[in-house]
mmCIF file of C-alpha atoms in Angstrom:
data_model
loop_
_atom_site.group_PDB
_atom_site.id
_atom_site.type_symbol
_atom_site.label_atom_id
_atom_site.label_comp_id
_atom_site.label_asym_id
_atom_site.label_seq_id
_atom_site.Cartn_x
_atom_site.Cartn_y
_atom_site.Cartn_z
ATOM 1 C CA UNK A 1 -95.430 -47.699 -80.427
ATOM 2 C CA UNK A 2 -97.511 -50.116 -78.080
ATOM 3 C CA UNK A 3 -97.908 -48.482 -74.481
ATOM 4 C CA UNK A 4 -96.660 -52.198 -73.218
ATOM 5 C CA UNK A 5 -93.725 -51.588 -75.675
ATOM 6 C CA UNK A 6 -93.324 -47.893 -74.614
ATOM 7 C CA UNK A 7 -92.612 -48.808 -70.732
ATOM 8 C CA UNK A 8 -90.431 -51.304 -71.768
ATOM 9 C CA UNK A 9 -88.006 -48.766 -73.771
ATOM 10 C CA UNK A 10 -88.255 -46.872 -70.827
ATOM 11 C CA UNK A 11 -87.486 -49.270 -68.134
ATOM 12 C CA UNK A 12 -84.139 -50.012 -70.250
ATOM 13 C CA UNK A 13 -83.293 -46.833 -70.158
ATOM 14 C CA UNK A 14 -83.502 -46.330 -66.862
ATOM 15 C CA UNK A 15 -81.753 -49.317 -66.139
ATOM 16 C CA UNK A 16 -78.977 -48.249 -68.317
ATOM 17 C CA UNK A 17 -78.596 -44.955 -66.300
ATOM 18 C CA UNK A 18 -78.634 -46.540 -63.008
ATOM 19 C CA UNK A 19 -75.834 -48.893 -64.163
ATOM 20 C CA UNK A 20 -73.939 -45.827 -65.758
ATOM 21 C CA UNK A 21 -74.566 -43.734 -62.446
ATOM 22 C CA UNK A 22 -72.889 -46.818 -60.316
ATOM 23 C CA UNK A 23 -70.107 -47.325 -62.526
ATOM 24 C CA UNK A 24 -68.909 -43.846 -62.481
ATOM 25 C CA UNK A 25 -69.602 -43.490 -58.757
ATOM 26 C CA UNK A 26 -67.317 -46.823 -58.657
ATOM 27 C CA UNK A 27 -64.632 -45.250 -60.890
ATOM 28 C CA UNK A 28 -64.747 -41.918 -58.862
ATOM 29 C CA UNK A 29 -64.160 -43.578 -55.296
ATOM 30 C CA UNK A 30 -61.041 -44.844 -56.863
ATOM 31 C CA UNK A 31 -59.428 -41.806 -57.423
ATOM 32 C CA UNK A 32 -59.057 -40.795 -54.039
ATOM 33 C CA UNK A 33 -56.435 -38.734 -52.787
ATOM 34 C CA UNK A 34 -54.287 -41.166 -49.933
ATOM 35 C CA UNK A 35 -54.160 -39.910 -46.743
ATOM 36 C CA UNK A 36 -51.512 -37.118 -46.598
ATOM 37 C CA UNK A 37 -49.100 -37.988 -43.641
ATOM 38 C CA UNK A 38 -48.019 -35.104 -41.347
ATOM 39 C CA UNK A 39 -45.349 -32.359 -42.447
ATOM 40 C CA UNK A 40 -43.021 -33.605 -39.489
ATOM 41 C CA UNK A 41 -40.065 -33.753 -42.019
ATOM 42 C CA UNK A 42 -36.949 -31.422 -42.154
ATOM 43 C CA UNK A 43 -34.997 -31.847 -45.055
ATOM 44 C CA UNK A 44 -31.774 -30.126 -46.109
ATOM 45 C CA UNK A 45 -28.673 -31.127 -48.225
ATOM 46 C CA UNK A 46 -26.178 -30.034 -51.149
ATOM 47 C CA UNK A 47 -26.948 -30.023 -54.601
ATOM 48 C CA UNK A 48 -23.999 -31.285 -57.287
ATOM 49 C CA UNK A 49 -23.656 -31.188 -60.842
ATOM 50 C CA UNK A 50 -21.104 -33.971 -61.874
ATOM 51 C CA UNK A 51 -19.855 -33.161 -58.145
ATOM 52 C CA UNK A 52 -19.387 -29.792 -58.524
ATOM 53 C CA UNK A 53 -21.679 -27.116 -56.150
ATOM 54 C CA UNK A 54 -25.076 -25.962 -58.313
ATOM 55 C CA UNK A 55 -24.568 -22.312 -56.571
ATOM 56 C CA UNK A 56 -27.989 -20.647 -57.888
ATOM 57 C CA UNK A 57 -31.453 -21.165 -58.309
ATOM 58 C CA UNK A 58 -33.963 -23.524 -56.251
ATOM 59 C CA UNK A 59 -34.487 -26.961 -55.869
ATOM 60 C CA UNK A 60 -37.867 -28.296 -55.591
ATOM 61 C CA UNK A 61 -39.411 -31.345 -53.882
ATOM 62 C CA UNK A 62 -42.759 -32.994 -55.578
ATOM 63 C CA UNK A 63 -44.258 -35.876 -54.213
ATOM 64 C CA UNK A 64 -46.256 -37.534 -56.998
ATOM 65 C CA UNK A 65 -48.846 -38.450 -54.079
ATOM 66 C CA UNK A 66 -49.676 -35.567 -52.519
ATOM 67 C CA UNK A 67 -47.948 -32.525 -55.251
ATOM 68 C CA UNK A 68 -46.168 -29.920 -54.123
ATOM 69 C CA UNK A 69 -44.139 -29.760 -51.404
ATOM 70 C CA UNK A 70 -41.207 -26.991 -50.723
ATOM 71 C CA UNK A 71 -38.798 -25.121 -52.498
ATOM 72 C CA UNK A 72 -35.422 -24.073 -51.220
ATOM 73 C CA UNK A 73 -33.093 -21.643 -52.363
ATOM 74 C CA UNK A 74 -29.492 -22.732 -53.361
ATOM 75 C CA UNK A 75 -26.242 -20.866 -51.198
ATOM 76 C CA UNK A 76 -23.104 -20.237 -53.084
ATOM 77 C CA UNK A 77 -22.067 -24.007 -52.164
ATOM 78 C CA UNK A 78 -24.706 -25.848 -53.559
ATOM 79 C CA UNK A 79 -26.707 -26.212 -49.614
ATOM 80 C CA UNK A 80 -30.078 -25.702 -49.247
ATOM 81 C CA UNK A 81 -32.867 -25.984 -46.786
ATOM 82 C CA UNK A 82 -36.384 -26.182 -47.317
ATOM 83 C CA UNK A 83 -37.884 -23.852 -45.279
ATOM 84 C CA UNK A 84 -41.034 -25.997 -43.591
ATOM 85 C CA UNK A 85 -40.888 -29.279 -42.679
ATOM 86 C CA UNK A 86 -42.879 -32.248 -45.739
ATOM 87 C CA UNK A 87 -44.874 -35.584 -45.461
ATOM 88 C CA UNK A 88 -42.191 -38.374 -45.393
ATOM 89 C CA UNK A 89 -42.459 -40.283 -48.215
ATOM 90 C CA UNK A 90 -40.856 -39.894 -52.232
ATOM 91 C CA UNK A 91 -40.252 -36.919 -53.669
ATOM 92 C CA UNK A 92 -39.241 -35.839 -57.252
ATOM 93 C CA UNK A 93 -36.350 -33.694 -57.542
ATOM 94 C CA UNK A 94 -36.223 -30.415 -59.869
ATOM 95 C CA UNK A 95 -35.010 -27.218 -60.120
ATOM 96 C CA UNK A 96 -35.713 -23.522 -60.980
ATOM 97 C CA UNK A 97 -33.865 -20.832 -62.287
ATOM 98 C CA UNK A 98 -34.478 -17.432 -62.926
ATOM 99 C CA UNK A 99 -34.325 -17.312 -66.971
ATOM 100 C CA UNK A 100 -36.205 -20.650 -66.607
ATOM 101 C CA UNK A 101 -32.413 -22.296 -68.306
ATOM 102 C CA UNK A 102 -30.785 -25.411 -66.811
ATOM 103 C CA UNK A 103 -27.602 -24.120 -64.787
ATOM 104 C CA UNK A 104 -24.425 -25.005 -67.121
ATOM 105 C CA UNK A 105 -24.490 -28.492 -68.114
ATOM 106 C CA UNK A 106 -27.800 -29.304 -66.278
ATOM 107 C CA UNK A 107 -29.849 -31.936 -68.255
ATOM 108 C CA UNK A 108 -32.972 -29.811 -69.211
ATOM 109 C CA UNK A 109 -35.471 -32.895 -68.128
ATOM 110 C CA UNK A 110 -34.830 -31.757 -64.161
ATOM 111 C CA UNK A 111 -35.828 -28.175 -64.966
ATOM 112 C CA UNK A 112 -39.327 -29.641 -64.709
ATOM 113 C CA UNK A 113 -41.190 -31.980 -61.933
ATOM 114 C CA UNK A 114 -42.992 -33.873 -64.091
ATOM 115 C CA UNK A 115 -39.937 -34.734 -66.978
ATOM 116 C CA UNK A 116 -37.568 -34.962 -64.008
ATOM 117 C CA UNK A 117 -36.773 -38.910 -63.109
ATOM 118 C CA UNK A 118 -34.241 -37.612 -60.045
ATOM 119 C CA UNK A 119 -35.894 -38.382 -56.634
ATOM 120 C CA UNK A 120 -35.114 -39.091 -53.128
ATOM 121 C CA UNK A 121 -36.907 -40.600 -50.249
ATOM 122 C CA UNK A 122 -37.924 -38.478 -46.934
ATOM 123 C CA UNK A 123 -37.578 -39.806 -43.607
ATOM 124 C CA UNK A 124 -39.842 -38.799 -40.625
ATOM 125 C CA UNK A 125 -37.746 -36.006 -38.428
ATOM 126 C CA UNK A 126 -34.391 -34.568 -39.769
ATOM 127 C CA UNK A 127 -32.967 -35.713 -43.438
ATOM 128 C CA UNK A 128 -29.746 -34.656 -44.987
ATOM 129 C CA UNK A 129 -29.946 -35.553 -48.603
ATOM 130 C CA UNK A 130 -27.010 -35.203 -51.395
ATOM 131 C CA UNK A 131 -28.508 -34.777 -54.904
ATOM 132 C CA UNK A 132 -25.774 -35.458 -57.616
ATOM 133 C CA UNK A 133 -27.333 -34.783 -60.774
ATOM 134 C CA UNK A 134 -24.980 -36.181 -64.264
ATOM 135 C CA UNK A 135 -25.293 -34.671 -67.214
#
């Protein structure tokens, strides 16, 4: 190789790092987390399966823009109430059991917060939310 020729295949690949390095750098700032608003939300509610009270297990709130948020335990009538207040904003509705099985007739696809399509929106301040879920 020429020593002319030899800076030149090194100069391109330099040049092709430096554009790699900014493109990734470019691609990274992207995938920023948004702002997380503040947990000023209460929430609370009943939980129905074709309108009848789900009386066990927990229902789960999951934003898909900031993950997890709270878990409340379900009363004998299907009420619940998270325990700490959430960011307002959407949340993805599931639920957990003990044996990890849908209560009777539950659609196994809420069982789970990412196959679960079930979600409601949260308010700023106090929310009372009625989740009917259909089998």
């Amino acid at each position: 190789m020429k020593p002319g020729s030899l800076r030149s295949f090194f100069n391109s690949k330099l040049s092709l790092m430096l554009v790699a390095v900014l493109l990734l750098t470019g691609c990274e700032a992207s995938l920023e987390t948004p702002e997380k608003p503040d947990d000023n939300a209460t929430v609370s509610g009943t939980v129905t399966l074709n309108g009848k009270p789900v009386a066990t297990g927990q229902v789960g709130f999951f934003s898909l823009k900031f993950g997890m948020a709270g878990q409340a335990e379900l009363n004998g009538e299907g009420k619940f109430t998270l325990p700490d207040p959430i960011a307002p904003g959407e949340y993805r509705i599931y639920f957990i059991t003990d044996n990890g099985q849908p209560p009777g007739g539950m659609p196994a696809k809420y069982m789970s917060e990412t196959s679960s399509d079930y979600t409601v929106p949260v308010q700023p301040s106090a929310n009372q939310v009625s989740i009917d879920i259909k089998s």
